[in-house]
Coordinates of N, CA and C and ligand atoms in Angstrom, one line a residue:
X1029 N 0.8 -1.2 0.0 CA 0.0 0.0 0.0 C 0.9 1.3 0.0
X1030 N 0.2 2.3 -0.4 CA 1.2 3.7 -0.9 C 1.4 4.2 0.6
X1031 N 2.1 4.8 0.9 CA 2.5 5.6 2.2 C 2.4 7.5 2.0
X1032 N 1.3 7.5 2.0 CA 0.6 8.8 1.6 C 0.4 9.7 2.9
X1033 N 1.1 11.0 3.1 CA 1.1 11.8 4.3 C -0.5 12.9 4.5
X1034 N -1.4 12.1 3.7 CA -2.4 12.7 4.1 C -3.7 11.6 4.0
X1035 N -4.9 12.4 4.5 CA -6.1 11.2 4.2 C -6.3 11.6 2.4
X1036 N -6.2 11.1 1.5 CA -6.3 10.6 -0.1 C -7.9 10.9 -0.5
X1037 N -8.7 10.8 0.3 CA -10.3 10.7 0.2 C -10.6 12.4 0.5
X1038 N -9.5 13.5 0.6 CA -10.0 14.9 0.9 C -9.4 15.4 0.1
X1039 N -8.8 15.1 -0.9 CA -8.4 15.3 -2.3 C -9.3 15.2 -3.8
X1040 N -9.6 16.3 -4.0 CA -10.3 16.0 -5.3 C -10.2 15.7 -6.4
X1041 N -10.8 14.7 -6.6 CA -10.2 14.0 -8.3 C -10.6 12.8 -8.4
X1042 N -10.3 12.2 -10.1 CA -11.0 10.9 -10.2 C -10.1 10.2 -10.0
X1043 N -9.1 9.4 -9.2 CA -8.6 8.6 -8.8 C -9.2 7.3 -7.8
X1044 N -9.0 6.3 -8.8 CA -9.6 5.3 -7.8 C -8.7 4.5 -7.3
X1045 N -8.6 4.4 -5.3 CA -7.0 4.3 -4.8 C -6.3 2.9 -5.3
X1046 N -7.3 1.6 -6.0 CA -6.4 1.1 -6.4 C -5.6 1.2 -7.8
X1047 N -5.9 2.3 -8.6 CA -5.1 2.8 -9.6 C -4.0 3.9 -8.9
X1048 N -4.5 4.6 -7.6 CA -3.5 5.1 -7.3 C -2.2 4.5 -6.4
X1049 N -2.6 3.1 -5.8 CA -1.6 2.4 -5.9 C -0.5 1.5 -6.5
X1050 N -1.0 1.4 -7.7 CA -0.4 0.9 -9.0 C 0.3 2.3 -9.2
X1051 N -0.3 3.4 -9.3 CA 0.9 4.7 -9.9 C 2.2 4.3 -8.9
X1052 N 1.7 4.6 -7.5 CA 2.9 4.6 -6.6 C 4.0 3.7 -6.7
X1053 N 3.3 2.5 -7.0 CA 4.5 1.4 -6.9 C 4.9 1.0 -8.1
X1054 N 4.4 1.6 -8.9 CA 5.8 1.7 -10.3 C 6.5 2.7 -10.2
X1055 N 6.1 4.1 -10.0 CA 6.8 5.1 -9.6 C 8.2 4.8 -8.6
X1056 N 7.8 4.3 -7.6 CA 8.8 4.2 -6.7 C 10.2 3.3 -7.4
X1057 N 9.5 2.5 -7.8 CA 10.4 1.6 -8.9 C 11.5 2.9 -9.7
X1058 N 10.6 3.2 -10.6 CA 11.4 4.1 -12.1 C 12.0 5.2 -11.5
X1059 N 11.3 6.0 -10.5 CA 12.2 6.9 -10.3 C 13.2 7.3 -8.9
X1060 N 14.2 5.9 -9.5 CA 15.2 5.4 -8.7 C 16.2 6.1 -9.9
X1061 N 15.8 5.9 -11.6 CA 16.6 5.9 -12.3 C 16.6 7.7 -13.1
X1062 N 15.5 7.7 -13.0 CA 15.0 9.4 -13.6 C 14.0 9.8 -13.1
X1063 N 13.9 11.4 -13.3 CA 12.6 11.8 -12.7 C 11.7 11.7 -13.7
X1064 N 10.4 11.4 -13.0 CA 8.7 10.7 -13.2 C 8.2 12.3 -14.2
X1065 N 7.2 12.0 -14.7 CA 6.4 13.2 -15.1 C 5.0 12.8 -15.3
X1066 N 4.2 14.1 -14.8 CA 2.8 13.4 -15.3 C 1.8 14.5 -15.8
X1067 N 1.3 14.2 -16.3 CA 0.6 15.4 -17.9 C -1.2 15.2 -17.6
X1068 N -1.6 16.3 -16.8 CA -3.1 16.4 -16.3 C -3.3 16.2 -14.7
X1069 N -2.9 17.1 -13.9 CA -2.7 16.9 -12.1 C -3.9 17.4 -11.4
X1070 N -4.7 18.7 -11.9 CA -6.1 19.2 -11.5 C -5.6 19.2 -9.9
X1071 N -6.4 18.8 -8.8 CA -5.9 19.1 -7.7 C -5.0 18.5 -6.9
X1072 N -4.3 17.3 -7.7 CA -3.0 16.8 -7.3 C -3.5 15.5 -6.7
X1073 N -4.5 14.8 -6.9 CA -4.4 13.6 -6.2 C -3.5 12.1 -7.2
X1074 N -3.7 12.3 -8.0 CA -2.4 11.3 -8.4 C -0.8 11.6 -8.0
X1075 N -1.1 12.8 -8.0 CA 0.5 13.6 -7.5 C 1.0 13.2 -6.0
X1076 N -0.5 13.1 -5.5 CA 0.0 12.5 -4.4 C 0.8 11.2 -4.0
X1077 N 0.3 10.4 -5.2 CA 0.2 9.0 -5.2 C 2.2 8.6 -5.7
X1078 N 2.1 9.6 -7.1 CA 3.5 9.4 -7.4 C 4.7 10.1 -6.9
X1079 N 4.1 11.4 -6.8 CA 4.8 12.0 -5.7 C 5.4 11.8 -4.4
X1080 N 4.9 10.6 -3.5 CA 5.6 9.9 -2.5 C 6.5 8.9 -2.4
X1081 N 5.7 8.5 -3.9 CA 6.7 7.1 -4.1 C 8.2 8.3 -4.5
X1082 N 8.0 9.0 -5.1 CA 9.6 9.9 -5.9 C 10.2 10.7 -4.7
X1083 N 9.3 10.8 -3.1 CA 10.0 11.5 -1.9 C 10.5 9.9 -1.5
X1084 N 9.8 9.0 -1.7 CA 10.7 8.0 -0.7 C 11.5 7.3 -1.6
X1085 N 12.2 7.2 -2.8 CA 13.6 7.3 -3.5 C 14.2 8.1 -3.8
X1086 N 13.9 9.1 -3.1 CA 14.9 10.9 -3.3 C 14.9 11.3 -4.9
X1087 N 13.7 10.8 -5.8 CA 13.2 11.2 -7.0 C 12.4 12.5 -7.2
X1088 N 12.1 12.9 -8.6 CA 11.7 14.1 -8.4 C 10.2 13.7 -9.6
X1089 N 9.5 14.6 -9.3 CA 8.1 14.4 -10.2 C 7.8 15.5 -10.7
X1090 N 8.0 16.0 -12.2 CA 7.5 17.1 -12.9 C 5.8 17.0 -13.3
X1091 N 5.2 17.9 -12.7 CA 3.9 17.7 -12.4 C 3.3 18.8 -13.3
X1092 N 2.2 18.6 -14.6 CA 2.1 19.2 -16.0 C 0.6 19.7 -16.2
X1093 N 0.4 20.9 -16.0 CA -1.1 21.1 -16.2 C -1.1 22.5 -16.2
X1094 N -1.7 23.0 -17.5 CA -2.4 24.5 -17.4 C -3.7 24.8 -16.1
X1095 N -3.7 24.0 -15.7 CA -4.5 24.0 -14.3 C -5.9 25.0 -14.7
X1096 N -6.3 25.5 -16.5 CA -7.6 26.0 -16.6 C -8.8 24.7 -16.9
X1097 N -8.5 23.5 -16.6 CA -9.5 22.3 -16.6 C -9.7 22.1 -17.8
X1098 N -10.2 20.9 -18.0 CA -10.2 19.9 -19.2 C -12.0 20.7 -19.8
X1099 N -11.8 19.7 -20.9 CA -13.7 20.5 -21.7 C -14.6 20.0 -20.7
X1100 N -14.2 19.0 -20.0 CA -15.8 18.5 -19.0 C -15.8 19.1 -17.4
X1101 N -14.7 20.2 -17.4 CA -14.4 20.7 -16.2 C -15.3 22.1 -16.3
X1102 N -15.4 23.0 -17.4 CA -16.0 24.3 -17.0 C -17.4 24.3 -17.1
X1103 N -17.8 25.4 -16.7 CA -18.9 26.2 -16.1 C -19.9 25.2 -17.0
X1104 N -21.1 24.6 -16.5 CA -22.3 23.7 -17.5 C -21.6 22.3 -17.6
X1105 N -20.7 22.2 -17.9 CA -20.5 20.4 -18.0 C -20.4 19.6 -17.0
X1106 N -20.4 18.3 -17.3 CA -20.9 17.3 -16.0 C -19.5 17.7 -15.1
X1107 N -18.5 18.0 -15.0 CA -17.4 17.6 -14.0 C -16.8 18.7 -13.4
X1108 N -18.1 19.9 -13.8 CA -17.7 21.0 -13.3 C -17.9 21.1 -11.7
X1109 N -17.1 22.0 -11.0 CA -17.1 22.1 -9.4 C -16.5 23.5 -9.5
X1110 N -18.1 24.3 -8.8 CA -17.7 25.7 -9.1 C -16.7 26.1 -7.5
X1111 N -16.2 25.6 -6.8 CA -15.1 25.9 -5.8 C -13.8 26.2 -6.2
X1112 N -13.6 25.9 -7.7 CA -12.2 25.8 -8.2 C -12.4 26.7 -9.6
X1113 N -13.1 27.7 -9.5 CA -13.4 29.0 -9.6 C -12.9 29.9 -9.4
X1114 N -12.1 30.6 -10.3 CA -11.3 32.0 -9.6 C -12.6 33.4 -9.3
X1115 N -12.2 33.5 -8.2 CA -13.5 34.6 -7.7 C -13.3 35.6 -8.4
X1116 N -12.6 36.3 -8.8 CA -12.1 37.7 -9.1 C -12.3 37.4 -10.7
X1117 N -12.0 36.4 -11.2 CA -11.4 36.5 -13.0 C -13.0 35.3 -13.4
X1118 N -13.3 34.6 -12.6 CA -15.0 34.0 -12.6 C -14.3 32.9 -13.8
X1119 N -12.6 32.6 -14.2 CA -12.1 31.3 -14.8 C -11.6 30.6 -13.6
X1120 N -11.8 29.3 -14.3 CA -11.7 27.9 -13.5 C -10.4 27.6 -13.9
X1121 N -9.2 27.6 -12.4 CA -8.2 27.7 -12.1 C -7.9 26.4 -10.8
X1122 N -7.5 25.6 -11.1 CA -7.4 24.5 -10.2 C -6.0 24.7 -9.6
X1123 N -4.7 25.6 -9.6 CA -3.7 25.3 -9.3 C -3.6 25.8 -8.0
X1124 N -4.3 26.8 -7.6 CA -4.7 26.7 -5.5 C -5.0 25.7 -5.0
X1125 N -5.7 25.6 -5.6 CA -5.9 24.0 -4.8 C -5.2 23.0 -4.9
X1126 N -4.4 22.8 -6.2 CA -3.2 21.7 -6.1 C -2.2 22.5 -5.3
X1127 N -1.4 23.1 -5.3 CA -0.4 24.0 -4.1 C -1.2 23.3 -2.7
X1128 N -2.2 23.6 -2.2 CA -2.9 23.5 -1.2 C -2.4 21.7 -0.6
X1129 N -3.3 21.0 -2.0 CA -2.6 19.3 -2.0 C -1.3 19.0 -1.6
X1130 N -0.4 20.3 -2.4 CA 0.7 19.7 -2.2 C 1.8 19.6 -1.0
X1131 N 1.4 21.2 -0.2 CA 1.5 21.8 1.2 C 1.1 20.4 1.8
X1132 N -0.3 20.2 1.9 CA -0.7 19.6 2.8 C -0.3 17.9 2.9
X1133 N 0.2 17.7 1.9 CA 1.3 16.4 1.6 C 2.5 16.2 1.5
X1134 N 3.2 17.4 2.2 CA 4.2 17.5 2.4 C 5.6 17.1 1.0
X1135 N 5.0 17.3 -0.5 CA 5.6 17.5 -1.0 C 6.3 18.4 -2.1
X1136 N 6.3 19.7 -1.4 CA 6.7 20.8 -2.0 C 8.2 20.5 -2.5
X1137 N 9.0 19.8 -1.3 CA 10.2 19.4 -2.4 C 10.7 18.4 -3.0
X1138 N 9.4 17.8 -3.6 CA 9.8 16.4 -4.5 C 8.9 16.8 -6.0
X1139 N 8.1 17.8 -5.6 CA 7.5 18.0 -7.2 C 7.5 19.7 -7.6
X1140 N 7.7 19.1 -8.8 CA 7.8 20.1 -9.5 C 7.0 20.8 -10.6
X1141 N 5.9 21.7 -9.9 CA 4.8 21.9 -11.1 C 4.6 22.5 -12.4
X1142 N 4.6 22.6 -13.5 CA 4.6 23.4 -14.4 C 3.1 23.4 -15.1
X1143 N 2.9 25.0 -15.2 CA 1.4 25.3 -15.7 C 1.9 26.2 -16.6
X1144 N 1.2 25.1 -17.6 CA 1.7 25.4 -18.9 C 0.5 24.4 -19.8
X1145 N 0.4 24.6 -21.2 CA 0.0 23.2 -22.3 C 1.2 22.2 -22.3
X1146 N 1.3 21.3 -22.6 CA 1.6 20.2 -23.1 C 2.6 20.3 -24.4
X1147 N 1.8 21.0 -25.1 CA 2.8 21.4 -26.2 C 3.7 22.6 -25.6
X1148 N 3.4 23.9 -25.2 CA 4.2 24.4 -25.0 C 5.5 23.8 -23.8
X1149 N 5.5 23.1 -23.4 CA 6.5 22.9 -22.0 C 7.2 21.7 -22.8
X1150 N 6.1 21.3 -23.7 CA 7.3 20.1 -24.6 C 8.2 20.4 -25.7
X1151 N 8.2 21.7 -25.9 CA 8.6 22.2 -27.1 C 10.4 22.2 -26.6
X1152 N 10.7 22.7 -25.4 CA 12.0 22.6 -24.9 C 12.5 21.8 -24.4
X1153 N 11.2 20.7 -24.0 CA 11.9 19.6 -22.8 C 13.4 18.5 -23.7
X1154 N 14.2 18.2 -22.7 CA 15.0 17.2 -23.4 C 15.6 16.2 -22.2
X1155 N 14.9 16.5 -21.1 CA 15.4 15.5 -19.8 C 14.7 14.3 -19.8
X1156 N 15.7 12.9 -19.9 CA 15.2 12.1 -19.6 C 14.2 11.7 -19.0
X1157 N 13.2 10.7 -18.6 CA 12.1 10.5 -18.2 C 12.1 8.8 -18.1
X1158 N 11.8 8.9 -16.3 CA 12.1 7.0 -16.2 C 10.2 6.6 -16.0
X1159 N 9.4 7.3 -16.0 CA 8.2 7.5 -16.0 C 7.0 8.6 -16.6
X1160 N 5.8 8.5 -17.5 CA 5.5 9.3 -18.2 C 3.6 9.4 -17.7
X1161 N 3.1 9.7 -17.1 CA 1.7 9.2 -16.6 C 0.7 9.9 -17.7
X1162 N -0.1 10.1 -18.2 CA -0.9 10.6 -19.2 C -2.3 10.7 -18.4
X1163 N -3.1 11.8 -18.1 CA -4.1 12.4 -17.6 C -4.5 13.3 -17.9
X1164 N -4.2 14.0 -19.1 CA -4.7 14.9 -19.7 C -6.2 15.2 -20.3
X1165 N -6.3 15.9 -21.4 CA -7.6 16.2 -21.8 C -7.8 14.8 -22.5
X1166 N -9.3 14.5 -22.7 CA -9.7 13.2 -23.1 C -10.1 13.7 -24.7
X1167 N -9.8 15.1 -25.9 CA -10.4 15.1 -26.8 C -9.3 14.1 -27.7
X1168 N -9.6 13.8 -28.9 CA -8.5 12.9 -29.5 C -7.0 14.2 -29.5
X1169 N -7.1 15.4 -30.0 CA -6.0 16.3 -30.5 C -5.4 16.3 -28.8
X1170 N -5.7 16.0 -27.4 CA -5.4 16.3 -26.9 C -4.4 15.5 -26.5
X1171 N -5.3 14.1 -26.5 CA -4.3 12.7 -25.8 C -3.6 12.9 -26.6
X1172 N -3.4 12.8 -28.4 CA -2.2 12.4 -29.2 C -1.5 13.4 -29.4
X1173 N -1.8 15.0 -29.0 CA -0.5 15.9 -28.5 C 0.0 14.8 -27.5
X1174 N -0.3 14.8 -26.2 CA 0.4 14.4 -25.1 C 1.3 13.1 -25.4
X1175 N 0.2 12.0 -25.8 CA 1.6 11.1 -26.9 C 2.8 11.5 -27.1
X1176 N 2.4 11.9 -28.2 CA 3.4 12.6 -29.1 C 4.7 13.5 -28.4
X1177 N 4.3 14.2 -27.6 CA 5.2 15.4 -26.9 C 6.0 14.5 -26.2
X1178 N 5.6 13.5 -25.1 CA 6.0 12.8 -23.7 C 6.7 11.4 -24.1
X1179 N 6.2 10.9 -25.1 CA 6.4 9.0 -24.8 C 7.8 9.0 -25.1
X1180 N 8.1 9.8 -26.2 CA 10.2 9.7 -26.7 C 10.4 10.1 -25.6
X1181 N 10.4 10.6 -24.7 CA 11.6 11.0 -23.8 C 11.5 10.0 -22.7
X1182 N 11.0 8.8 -22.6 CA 10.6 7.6 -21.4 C 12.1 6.7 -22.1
X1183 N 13.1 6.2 -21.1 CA 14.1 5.8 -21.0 C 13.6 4.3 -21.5
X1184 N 14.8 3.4 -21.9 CA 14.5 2.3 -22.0 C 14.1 1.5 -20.6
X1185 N 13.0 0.7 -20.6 CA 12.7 -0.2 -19.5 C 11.7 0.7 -18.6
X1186 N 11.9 1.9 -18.9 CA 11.0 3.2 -18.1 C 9.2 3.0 -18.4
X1187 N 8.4 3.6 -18.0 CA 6.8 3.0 -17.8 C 6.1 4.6 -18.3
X1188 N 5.0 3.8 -19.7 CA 3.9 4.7 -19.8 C 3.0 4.9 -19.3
X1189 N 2.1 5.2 -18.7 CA 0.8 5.1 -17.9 C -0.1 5.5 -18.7
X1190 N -1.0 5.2 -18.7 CA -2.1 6.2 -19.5 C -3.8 6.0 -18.5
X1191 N -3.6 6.6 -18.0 CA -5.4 6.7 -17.6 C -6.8 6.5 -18.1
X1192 N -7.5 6.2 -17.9 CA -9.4 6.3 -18.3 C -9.3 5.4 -20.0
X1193 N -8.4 4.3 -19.4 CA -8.5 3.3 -20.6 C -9.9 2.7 -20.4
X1194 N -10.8 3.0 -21.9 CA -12.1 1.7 -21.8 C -12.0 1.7 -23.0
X1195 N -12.1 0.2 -23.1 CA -11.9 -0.9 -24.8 C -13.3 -0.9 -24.8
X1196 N -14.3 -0.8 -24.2 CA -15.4 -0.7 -24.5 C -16.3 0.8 -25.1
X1197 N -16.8 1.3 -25.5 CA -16.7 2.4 -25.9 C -18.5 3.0 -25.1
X1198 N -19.3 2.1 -24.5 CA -20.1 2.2 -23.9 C -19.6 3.0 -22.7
X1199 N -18.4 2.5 -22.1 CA -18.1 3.0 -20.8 C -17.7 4.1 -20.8
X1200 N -16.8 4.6 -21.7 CA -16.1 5.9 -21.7 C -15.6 6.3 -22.9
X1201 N -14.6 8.1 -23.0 CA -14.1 8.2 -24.4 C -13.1 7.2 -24.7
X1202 N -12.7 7.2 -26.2 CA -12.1 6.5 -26.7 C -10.6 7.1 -26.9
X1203 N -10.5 8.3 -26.5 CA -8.8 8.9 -26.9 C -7.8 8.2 -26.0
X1204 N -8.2 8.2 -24.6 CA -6.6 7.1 -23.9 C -6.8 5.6 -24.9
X1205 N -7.5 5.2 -25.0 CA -7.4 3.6 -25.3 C -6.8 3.9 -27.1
X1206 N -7.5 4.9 -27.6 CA -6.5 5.3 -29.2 C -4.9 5.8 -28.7
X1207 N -4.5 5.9 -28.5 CA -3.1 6.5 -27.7 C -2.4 5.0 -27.1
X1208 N -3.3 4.1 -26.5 CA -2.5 3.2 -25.8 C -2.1 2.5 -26.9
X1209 N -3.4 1.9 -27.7 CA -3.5 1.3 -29.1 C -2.1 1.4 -30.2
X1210 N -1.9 2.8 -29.8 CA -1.0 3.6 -30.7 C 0.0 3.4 -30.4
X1211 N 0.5 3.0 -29.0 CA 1.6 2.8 -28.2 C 2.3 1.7 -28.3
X1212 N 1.2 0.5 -28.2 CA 1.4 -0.9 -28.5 C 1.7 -1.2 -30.0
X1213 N 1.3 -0.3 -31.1 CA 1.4 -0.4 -32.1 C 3.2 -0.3 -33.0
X1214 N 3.0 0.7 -32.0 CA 4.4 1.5 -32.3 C 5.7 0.2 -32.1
X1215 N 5.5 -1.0 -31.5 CA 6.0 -1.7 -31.1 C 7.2 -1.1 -29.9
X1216 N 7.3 0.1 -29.6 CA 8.5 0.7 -29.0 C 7.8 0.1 -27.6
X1217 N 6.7 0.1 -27.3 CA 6.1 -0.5 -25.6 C 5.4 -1.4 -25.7
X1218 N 5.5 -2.4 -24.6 CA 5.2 -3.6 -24.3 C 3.8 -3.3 -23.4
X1219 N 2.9 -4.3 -23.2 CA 2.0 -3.9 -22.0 C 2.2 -4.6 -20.8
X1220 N 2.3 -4.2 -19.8 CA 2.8 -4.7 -18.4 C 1.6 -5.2 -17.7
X1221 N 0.3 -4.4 -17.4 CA -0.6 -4.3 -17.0 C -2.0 -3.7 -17.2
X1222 N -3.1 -3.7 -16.7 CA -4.2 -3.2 -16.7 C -4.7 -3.2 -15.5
X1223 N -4.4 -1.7 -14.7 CA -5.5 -2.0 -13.4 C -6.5 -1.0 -13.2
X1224 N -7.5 -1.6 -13.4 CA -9.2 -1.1 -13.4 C -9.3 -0.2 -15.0
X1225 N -9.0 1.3 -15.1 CA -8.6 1.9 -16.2 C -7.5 2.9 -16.5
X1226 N -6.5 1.8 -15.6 CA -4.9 2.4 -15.6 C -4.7 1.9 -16.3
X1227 N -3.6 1.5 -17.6 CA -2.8 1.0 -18.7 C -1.4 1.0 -18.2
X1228 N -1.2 0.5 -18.0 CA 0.7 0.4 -17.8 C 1.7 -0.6 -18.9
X1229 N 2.3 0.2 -19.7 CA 3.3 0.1 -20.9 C 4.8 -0.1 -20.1
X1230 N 5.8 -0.5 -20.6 CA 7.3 -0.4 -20.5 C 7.5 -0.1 -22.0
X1231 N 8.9 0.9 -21.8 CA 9.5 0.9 -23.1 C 10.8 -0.1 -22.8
X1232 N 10.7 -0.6 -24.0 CA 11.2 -1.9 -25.0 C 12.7 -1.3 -25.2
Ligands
MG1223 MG1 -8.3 10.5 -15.6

């Protein structure tokens, strides 16, 4: 089980704790070798998850989100929560609240946030990556930017993650499971696992 410095259940977000167990304990694994990264944080509860495992190997976790919410997060759609609401600007700004997660999880110096797109923060990156988590926007241009920007820089033997996989199309969108699809295809990643609608890849 994860060794998480707060109660996990006062954290908002769709994490289900046995996918956020599965983050931790590959995390703790990979980022022995490189620092972790993960692309879509909202109020940091996966962060929490990989983020402990990267404080208890002296690893570091670059944590990736324009923090203005995905399409199913603003004002009218189903995943909106007007708390995470900028009062003054009346835009939906989730990054007080992840600061807040992060404070109160005592990981201010194992992650490292950047609010930013996907594309823009990938346009420079060139640091290795012993782990790559994918939680970003669910439209297709979204997930296969994030692909696209993040998966080359995952080390050999290093782990893709990909979130809100359903092979079924009744249950959910279809962009992580097009991206995983895409992943497997590529022959560059193997699949390791599937827990509930986590995806876990190794690069080959
Ligand atoms: Mg998700």
């Amino acid at each position: 089980m994860a060794q998480l410095s707060l109660d996990i259940e006062s954290v908002k977000g769709f994490l289900d704790p046995e996918e956020g167990d599965a983050l931790y304990q590959y995390a703790l694994e990979a980022s022995r070798t490189a620092p972790c990264f993960e692309i879509g944080a909202y109020c940091g509860k996966s962060t929490v998850y990989i983020g402990s495992a990267c404080r208890e190997s002296g690893g570091v976790l670059y944590s990736l989100d324009h923090h203005r919410g995905s399409e199913e997060h603003q004002p009218g759609e189903a995943y909106h929560d007007a708390d995470l609401l900028d009062q003054e600007s009346g835009v939906f700004d989730s990054f007080r609240e992840f600061r807040r997660t992060l404070s109160r999880a005592g990981l201010e110096d194992t992650v490292v946030p950047i609010v930013a797109s996907s594309e823009i923060a990938g346009r420079g990156w060139v640091t290795p990556l012993s782990m790559v988590f994918i939680d970003g926007g669910h439209s297709y241009e979204s997930a296969l930017c994030d692909y696209r920007t993040w998966s080359g820089h995952i080390i050999q033997g290093g782990f893709l993650v990909i979130h809100d996989i359903f092979p079924d199309p009744e249950e959910g969108g279809q962009a992580p499971y097009d991206i995983w699809k895409k992943a497997l295809a590529s022959a560059l990643f193997e699949e390791v696992e599937i827990v509930q609608t986590l995806g876990i890849l190794r690069r080959v």
